[in-house]
Coordinates of C-alpha atoms and ligand atoms in Angstrom, one line a residue:
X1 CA -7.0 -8.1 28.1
X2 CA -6.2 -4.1 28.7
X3 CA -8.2 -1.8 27.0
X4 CA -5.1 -0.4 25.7
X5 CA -2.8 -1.9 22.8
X6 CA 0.4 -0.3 21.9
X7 CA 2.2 -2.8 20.9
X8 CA 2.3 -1.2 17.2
X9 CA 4.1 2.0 18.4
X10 CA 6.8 0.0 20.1
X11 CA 7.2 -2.1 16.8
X12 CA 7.2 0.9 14.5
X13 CA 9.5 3.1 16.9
X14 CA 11.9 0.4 17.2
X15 CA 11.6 -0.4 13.3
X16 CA 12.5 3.4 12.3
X17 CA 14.9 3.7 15.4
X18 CA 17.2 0.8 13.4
X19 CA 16.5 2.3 9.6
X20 CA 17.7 5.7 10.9
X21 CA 20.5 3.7 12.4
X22 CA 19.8 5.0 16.0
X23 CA 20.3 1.8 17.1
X24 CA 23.0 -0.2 14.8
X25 CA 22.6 -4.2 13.7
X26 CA 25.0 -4.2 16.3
X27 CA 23.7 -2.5 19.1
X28 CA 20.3 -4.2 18.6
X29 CA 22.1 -8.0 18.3
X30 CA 23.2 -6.8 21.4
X31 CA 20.6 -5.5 23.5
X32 CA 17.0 -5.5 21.7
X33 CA 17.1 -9.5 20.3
X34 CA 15.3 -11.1 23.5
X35 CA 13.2 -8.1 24.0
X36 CA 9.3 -8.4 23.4
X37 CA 6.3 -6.1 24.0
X38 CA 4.0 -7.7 26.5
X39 CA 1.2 -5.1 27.1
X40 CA 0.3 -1.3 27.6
X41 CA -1.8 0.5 29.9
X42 CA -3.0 4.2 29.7
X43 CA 0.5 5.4 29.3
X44 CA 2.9 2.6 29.8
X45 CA 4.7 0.3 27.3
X46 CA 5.4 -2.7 29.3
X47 CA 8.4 -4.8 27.6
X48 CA 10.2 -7.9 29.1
X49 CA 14.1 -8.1 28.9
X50 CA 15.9 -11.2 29.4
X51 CA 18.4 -9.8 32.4
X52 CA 18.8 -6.9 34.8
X53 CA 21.6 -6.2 33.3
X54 CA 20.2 -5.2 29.9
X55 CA 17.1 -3.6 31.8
X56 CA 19.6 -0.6 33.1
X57 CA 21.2 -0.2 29.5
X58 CA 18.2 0.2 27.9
X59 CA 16.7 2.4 30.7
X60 CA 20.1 4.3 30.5
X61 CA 20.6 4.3 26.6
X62 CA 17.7 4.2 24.6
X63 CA 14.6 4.9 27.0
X64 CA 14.7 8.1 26.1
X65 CA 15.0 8.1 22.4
X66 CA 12.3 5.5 22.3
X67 CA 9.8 7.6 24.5
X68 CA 10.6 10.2 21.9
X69 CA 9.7 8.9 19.2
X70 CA 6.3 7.6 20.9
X71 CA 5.4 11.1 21.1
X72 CA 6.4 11.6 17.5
X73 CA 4.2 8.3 16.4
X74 CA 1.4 8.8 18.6
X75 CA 1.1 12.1 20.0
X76 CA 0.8 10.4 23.6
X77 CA 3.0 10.9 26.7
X78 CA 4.0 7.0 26.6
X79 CA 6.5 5.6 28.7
X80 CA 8.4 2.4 29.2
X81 CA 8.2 0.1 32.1
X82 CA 10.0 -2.8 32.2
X83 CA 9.6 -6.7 33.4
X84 CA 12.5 -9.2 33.6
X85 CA 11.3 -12.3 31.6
X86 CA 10.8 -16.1 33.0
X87 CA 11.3 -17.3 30.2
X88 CA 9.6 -21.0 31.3
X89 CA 5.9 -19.1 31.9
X90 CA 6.2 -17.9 29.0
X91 CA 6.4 -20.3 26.4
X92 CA 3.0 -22.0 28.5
X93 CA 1.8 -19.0 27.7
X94 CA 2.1 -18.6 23.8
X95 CA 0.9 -22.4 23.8
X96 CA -2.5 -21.9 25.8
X97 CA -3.2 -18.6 23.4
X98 CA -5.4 -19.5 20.5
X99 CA -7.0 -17.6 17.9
X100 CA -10.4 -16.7 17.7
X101 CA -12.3 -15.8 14.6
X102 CA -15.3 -16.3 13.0
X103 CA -14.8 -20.0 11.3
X104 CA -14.3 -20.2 7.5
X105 CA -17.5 -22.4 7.1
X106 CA -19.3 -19.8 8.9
X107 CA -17.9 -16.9 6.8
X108 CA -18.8 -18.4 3.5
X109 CA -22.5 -17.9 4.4
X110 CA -22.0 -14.6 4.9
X111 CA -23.2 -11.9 2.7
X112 CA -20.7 -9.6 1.1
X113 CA -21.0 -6.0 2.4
X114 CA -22.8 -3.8 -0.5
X115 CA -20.1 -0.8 -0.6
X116 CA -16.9 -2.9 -0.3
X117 CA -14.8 -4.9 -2.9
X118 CA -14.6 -8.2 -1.7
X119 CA -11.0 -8.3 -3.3
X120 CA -9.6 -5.2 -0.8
X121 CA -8.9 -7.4 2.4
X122 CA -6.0 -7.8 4.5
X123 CA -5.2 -11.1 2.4
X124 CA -4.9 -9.6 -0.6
X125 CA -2.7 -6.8 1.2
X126 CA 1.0 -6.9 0.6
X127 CA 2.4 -5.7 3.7
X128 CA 6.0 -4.1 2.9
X129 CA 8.2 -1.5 4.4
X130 CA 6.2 1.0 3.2
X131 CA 2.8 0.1 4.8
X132 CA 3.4 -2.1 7.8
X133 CA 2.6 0.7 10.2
X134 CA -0.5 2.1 8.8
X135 CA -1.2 -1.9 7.9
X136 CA -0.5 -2.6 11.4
X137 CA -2.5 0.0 12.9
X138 CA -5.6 -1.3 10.3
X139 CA -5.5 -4.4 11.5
X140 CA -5.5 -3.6 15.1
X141 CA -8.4 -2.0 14.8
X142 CA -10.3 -4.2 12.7
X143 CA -10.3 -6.8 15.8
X144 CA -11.0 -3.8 18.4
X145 CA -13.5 -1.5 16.3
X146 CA -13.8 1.6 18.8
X147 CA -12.0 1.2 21.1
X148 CA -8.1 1.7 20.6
X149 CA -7.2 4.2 17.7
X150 CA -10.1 6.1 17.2
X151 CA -10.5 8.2 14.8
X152 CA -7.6 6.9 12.4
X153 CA -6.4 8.8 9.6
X154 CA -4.6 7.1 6.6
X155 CA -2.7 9.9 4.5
X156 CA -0.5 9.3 1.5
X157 CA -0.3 9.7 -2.5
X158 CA -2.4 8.6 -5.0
X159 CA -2.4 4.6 -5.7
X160 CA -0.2 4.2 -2.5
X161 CA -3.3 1.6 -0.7
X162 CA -5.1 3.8 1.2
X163 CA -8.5 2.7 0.0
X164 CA -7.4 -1.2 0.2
X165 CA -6.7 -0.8 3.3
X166 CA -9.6 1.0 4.6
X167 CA -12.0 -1.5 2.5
X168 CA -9.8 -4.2 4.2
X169 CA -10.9 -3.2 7.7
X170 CA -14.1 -2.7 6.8
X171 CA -14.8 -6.0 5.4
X172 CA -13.1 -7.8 8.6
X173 CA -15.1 -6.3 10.4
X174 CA -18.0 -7.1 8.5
X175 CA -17.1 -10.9 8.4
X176 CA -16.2 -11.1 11.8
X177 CA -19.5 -9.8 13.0
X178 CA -22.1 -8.8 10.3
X179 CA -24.5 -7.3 12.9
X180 CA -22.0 -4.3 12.6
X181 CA -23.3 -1.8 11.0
X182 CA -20.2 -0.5 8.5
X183 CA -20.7 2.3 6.2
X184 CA -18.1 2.9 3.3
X185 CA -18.2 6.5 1.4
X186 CA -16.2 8.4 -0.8
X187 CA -16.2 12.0 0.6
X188 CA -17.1 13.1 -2.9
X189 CA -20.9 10.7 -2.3
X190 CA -21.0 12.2 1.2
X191 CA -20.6 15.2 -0.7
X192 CA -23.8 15.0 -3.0
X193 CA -25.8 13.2 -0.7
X194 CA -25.6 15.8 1.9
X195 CA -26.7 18.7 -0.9
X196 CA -29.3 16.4 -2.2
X197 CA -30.9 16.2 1.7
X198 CA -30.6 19.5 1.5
X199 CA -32.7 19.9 -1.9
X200 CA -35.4 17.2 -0.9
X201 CA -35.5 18.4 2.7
X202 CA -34.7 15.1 4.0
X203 CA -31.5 16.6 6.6
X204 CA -33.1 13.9 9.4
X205 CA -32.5 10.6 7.3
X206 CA -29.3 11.9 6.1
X207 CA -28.4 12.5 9.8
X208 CA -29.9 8.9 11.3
X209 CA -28.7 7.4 7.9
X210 CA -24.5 8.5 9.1
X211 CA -24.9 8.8 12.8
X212 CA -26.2 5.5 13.6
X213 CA -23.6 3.3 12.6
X214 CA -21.2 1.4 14.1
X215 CA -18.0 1.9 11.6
X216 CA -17.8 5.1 9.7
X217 CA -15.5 5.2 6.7
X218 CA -14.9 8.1 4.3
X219 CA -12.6 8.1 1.9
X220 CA -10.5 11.2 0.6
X221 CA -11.6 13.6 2.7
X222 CA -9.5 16.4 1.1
X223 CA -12.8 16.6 -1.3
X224 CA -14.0 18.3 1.5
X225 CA -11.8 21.2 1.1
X226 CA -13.9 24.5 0.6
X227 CA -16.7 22.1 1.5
X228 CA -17.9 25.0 4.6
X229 CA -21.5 23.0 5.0
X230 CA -20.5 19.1 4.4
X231 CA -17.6 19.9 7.0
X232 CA -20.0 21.6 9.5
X233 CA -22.6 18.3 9.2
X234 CA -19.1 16.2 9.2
X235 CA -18.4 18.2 12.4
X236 CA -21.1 17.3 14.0
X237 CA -21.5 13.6 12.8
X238 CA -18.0 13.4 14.0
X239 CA -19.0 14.2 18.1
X240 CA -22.3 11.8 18.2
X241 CA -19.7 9.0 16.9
X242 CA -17.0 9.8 18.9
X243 CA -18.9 9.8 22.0
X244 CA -20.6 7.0 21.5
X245 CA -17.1 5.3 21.2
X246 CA -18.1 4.4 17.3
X247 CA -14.8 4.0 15.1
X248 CA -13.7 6.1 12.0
X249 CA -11.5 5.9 9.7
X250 CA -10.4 8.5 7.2
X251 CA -8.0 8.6 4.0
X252 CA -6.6 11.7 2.9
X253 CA -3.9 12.5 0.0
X254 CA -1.8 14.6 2.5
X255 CA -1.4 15.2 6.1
X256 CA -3.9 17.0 7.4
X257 CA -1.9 20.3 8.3
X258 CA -2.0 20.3 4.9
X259 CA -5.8 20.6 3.8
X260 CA -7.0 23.6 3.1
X261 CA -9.8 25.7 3.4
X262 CA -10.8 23.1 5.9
X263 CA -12.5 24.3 9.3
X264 CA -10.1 24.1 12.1
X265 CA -12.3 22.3 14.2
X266 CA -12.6 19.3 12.3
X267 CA -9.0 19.0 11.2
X268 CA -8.3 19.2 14.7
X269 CA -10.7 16.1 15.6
X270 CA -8.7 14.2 12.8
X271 CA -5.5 14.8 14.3
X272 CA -6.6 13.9 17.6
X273 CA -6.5 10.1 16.9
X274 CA -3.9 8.4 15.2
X275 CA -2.6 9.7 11.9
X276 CA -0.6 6.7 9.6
X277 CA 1.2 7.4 6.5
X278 CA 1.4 5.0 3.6
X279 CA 5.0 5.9 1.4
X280 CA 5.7 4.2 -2.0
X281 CA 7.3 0.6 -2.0
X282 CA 10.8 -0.1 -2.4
X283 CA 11.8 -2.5 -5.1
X284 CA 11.2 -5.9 -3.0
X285 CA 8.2 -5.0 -2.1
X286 CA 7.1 -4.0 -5.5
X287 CA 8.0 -7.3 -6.7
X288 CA 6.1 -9.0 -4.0
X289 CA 3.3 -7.2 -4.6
X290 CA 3.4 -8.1 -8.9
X291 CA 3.4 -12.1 -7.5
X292 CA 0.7 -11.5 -5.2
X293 CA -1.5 -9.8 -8.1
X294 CA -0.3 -12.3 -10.5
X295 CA -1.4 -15.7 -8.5
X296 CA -5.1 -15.4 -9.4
X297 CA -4.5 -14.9 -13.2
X298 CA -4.6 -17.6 -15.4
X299 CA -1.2 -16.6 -17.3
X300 CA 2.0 -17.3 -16.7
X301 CA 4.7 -14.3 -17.0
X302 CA 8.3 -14.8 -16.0
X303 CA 10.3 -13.4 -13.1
X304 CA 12.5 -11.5 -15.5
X305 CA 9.6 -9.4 -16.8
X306 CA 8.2 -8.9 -13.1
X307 CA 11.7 -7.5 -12.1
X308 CA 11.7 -5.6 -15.4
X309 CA 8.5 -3.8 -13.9
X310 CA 9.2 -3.2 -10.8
X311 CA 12.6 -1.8 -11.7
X312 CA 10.8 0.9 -14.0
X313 CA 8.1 1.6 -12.4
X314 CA 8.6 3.5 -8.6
X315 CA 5.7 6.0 -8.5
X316 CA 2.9 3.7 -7.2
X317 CA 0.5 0.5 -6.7
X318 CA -1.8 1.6 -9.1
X319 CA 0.8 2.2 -11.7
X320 CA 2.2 -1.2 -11.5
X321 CA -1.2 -2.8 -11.9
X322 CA -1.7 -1.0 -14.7
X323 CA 1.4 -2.2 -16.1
X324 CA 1.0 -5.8 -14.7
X325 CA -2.3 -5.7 -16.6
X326 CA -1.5 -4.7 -19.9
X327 CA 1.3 -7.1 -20.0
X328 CA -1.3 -10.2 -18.9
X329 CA -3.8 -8.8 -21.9
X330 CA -1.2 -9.0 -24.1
X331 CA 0.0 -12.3 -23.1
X332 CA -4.0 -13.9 -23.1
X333 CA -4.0 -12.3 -26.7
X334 CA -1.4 -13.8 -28.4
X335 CA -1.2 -17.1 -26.4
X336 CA 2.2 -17.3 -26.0
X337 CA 4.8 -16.3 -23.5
X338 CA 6.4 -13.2 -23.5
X339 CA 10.0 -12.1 -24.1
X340 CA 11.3 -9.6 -22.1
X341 CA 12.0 -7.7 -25.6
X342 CA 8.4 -7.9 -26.4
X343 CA 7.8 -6.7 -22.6
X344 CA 9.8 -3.8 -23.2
X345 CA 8.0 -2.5 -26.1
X346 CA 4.3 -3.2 -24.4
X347 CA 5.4 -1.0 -21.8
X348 CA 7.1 1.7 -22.7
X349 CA 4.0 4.1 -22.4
X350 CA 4.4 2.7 -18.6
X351 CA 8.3 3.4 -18.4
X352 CA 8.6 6.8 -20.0
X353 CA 7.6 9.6 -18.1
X354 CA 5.4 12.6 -19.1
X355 CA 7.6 15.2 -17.6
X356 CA 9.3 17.7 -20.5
X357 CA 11.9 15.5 -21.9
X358 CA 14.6 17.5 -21.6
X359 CA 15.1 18.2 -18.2
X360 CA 14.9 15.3 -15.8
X361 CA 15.5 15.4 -12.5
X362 CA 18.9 14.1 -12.8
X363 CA 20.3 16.9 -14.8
X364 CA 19.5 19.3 -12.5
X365 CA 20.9 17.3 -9.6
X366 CA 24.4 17.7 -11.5
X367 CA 24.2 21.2 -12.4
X368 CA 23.4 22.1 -9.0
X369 CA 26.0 19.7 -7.5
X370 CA 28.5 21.5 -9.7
X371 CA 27.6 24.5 -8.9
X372 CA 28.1 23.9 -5.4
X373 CA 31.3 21.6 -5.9
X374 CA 29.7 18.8 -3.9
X375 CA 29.7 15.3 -5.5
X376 CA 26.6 13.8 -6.8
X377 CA 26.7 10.9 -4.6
X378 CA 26.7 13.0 -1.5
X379 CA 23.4 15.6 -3.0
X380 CA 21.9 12.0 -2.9
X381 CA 22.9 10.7 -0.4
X382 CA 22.6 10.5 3.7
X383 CA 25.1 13.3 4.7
X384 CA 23.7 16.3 6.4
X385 CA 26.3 18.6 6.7
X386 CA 25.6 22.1 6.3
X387 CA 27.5 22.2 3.1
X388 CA 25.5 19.4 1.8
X389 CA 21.7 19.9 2.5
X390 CA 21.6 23.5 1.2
X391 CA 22.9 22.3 -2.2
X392 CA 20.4 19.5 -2.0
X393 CA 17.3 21.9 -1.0
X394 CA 18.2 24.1 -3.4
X395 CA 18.1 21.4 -5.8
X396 CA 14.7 19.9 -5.0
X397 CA 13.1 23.2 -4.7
X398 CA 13.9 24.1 -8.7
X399 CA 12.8 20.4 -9.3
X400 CA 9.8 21.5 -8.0
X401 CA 9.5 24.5 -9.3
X402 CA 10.0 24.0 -13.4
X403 CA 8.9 20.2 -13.9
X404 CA 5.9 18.2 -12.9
X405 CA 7.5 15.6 -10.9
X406 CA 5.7 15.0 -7.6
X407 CA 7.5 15.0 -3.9
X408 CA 7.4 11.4 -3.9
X409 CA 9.2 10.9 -7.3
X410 CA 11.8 13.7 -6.9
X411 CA 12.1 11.6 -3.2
X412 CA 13.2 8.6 -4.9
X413 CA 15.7 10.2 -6.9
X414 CA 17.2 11.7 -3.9
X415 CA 18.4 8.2 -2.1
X416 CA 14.8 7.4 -1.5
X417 CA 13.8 10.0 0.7
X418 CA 10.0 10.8 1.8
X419 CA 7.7 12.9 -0.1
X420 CA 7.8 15.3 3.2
X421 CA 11.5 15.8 3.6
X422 CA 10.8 17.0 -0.1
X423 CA 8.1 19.5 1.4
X424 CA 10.2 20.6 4.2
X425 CA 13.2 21.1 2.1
X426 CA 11.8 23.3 -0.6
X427 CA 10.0 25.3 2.6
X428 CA 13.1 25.9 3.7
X429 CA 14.6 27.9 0.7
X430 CA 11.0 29.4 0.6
X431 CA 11.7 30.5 4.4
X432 CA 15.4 31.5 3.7
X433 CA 14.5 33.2 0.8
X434 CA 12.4 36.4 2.5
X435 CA 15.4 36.9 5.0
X436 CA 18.4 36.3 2.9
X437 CA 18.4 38.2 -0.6
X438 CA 21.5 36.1 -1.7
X439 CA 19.4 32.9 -2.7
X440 CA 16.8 34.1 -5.1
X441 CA 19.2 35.3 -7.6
X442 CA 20.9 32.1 -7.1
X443 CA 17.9 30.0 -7.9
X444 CA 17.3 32.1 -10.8
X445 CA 20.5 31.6 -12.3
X446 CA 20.4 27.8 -11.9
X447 CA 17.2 28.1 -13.4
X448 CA 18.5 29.3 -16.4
X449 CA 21.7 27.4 -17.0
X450 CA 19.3 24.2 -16.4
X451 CA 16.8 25.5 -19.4
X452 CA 19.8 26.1 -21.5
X453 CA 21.7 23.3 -21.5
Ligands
ADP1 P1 -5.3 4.9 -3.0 O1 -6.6 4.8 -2.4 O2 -4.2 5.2 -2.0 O3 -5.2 5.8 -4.2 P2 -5.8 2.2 -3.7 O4 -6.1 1.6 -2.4 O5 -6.9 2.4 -4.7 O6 -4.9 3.5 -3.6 O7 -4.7 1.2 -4.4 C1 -4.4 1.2 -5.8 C2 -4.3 -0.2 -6.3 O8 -3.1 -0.8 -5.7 C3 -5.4 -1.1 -5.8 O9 -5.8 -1.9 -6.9 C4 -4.9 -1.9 -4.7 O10 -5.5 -3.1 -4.6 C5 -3.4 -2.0 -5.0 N1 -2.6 -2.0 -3.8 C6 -2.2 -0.9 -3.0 N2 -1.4 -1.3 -2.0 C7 -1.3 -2.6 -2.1 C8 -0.6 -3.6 -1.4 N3 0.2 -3.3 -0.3 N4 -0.7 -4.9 -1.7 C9 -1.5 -5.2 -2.8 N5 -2.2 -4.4 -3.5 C10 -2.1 -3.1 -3.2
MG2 MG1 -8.4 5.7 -2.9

C-alpha cells in the first residue's frame, strides 16, 4: 500500500461540492455515479471512471473545481489523475481484500487504557453530516498512527464530539496494538503538571514522561492561551514528536487563527497538518444519535419523545444527553412510560433558552428585514445578492452584539449556516464600518427600535 491516503479529501470535496450544489443530483447521476477513488501518491488523487468519454468531461468540467477545493481541505497542491476502470479486475479485487484487525477474543484480554473512557470509541460514534470528515480523518489515522495526517487538529464548539472522537482513536489504537504507548491529556493537566516539574525540579521526567511516546493527545488546547512557558515546552515537545514521525492529535474550541495570545510558532505547527471541524447535527442525525445513546439503557422511551428532543434541542451533543438523561431518570423513577405531555414538562429547563426573553433572534431577523424591505425567507435563506447579504450581516452582527446567542445557534436560525459564516459576516460590518460612516448610525438605530419593541 502507498504511504499516502487521500481518499478522505476526495470524499469530503465531492460531498461539499454536491451540498453547495456545484455539482447538481443531476450532473453527478450523470458523471460522478461509477466514479471511485483508487489511491493517492505524494500529490496525486488517482480515481477510475467507467469511459473515456466521462474522463474528458470531468477533466474539462470539474477538475478544476475539485483541485480547488483540495487546497481548501488540505492545504496540499493535490491533483487528479485518472484511470479508465476494468471493471472485471476489479470485483477480484474487492473479493481477495480482507480485513485485518486484532481478533475480538484477543481484544477482550486486553487491558483498558488508564486515561480513556472505554465508552468514547468509534462504535459508540454516530457518524452524521456533521462529523463524517473529521470522523473520517480519525479513523484513518487510528489504522496508520504517524504516518498520514500528522499532526491533526479537531476544532469545533463545546459538546460537538471532539473529545469522543479523540478518545476513540486513542483507544483503537490502544486495542489494535497495546505496545503503543498512547498518552491522553487535557491541556489544562499538561498545564499543572508542567508548573509542578517546575516547582519540584523534576523538568527531565516531565520531558521523557511526554516525549517518548508513541501517540500524543491533548485536549483543548486553547487552555494554553496566555500559557508563554507550557507553549514553549509544547513547542519543543512538538519537534522531537514530529521528527520522530510520532502522531498528535489536538482539539481546540475554534480554529486556530483564532487562539490568542498563543506563540506563532506553535500555532503554525498546528496548522501544518490537517485541521478538521466538527459543526452541530442536523435533525436526523440528532435523532440517530438519541437511539444510539438509548440502546444500552434499560428503559424504553418512544419515538415521539426522541423526535420531541431532537426537534427542541439544536445547540449540541452534550445538551441532548443531558436531556435524553433526565427523561430516562424520570422514566426509571416512576416505572412507567412517559407521555409526550409529561416529556414536555420534564424538559422545559432543556427547551427554553437562557437568552433575555424578549428579544430572540427572530425578532430582530424581522425588524431588520423590514427595514431593508427584503423578505424574511430570503435574510434566511441561500440568496447572495448584494441586496440580500448586507441586510443579513447586519442582522447577525446586532444578534451578536446585544444577546448571548453563540455563532452556531444564531447559524441555525439563519437556514443552518456555520458558526464561521457567522464570524465572517459580523467581521464584515466590523470592516465596513471604519471606512463607511453610513452603517454605524444604522446599527444603532436598529439597535434601538429592537430594545423598544
Ligand atoms: P466536546 O469535547 O467537543 O466538548 P464531547 O466529546 O465531550 O464534546 O461530547 C459530548 C457528549 O456528546 C459526549 O458524551 C459524547 O459521547 C457525545 N457525542 C458527541 N458526538 C457524538 C456522536 N457523533 N455520536 C455519539 N455521541 C456523541
Ligand atoms: Mg471535550
Amino acid at each position: 500500500m502507498s504511504k499516502y491516503d487521500y481518499s478522505i479529501f476526495w470524499e469530503e470535496s465531492i460531498k461539499q461540492l454536491r451540498e453547495e450544489n456545484e455539482i447538481s443530483d443531476q450532473e453527478f447521476n450523470m458523471y460522478f455515479q461509477n466514479i471511485h477513488y483508487v489511491e493517492s501518491s505524494k500529490d496525486t488523487i488517482v480515481i477510475s471512471l467507467p469511459s473515456r468519454f466521462i474522463q474528458s468531461q470531468i477533466k474539462q468540467r470539474y477538475s478544476n473545481l475539485i483541485e480547488n477545493r483540495f487546497m481548501e481541505l488540505s492545504g496540499l497542491n493535490l491533483l487528479l489523475d485518472y484511470i479508465i476502470e476494468n471493471s472485471k479486475l476489479k470485483e477480484t479485487e474487492n473479493v481477495s481484500k480482507q480485513e485485518e484487525s486484532t481478533p475480538l477474543a484477543v481484544k477482550e484480554l486486553i487491558k483498558p487504557h488508564s486515561q480513556l473512557r472505554s465508552d468514547y470509541s468509534f462504535e459508540t460514534f454516530v457518524v452524521g453530516n456533521n462529523n463524517s470528515f473529521a470522523a473520517n480523518a480519525s479513523k484513518a489515522i487510528a489504522e496508520n498512527p504517524g504516518s498520514k495526517y500528522n499532526p491533526c487538529l479537531i476544532y469545533g464548539g463545546v459538546g460537538l464530539g471532539k473529545t469522543h472522537l479523540m478518545q476513540s482513536i486513542g483507544n483503537y489504537i490502544h486495542y489494535n496494538d497495546p505496545k503503543m504507548k498512547v498518552v491522553y491529556i487535557p491541556a489544562e493537566t499538561f498545564i499543572n503538571d508542567f508548573i509542578e516539574s517546575i516547582n519540584t525540579k523534576k523538568q527531565t521526567s516531565f520531558k521523557n514522561k511526554y516525549r517518548n511516546v508513541d501517540v500524543l493527545l491533548i485536549d483543548d488546547i486553547h487552555d494554553l492561551q496566555d500559557k508563554k512557558g507550557t507553549q514553549e515546552e509544547l513547542f519543543h515537545t512538538f519537534n522531537a514528536l514530529y521528527d520522530a514521525n510520532k502522531q498528535m492529535v489536538f482539539t481546540c474550541d475554534r480554529p486556530p487563527s483564532e487562539l490568542k495570545n498563543f506563540a506563532d510558532r506553535l500555532k503554525n505547527r498546528f496548522v501544518r497538518g490537517l485541521n478538521v471541524d466538527l459543526h452541530p447535527p442536523n435533525y436526523e442525525t440528532r435523532y440517530a444519535i438519541l437511539r444510539k445513546k438509548l440502546e444500552d439503557k434499560n428503559v424504553i422511551i418512544s419515538n415521539d419523545i426522541l423526535e420531541l428532543i431532537a426537534q427542541n434541542i439544536k445547540t449540541n451533543i452534550r445538551d441532548l444527553e443531558a436531556a435524553l438523561t433526565s427523561i430516562v431518570a424520570y422514566a426509571e423513577l416512576v416505572q412507567k412510560e412517559i407521555t409526550p405531555e409529561i416529556a414536555k414538562q420534564q424538559l422545559k429547563q432543556f427547551f427554553s433558552s437562557p437568552i433575555q426573553a424578549n428579544i430572540t433572534i427572530d425578532k430582530i431577523q424581522k425588524l431588520v428585514s423590514e427595514y431593508f424591505n427584503v423578505t424574511l425567507t430570503d435574510m434566511k435563506g441561500k440568496k447572495r445578492t448584494k441586496q440580500i447579504t448586507f441586510p443579513r450581516q447586519i442582522a447577525m452582527f446586532i444578534i451578536r452584539e446585544i444577546t448571548d446567542y453563540s455563532t452556531t445557534e444564531i447559524g441555525l436560525e439563519f437556514g443552518g449556516r456555520d458558526h464561521t459564516t457567522v464570524m465572517h459576516s459580523c467581521q464584515r460590518i466590523e470592516d465596513r464600518m471604519k471606512t463607511d460612516s453610513t452603517i454605524e448610525p444604522t446599527v444603532q438605530e436598529l439597535i434601538r427600535s429592537v430594545k423598544e419593541t
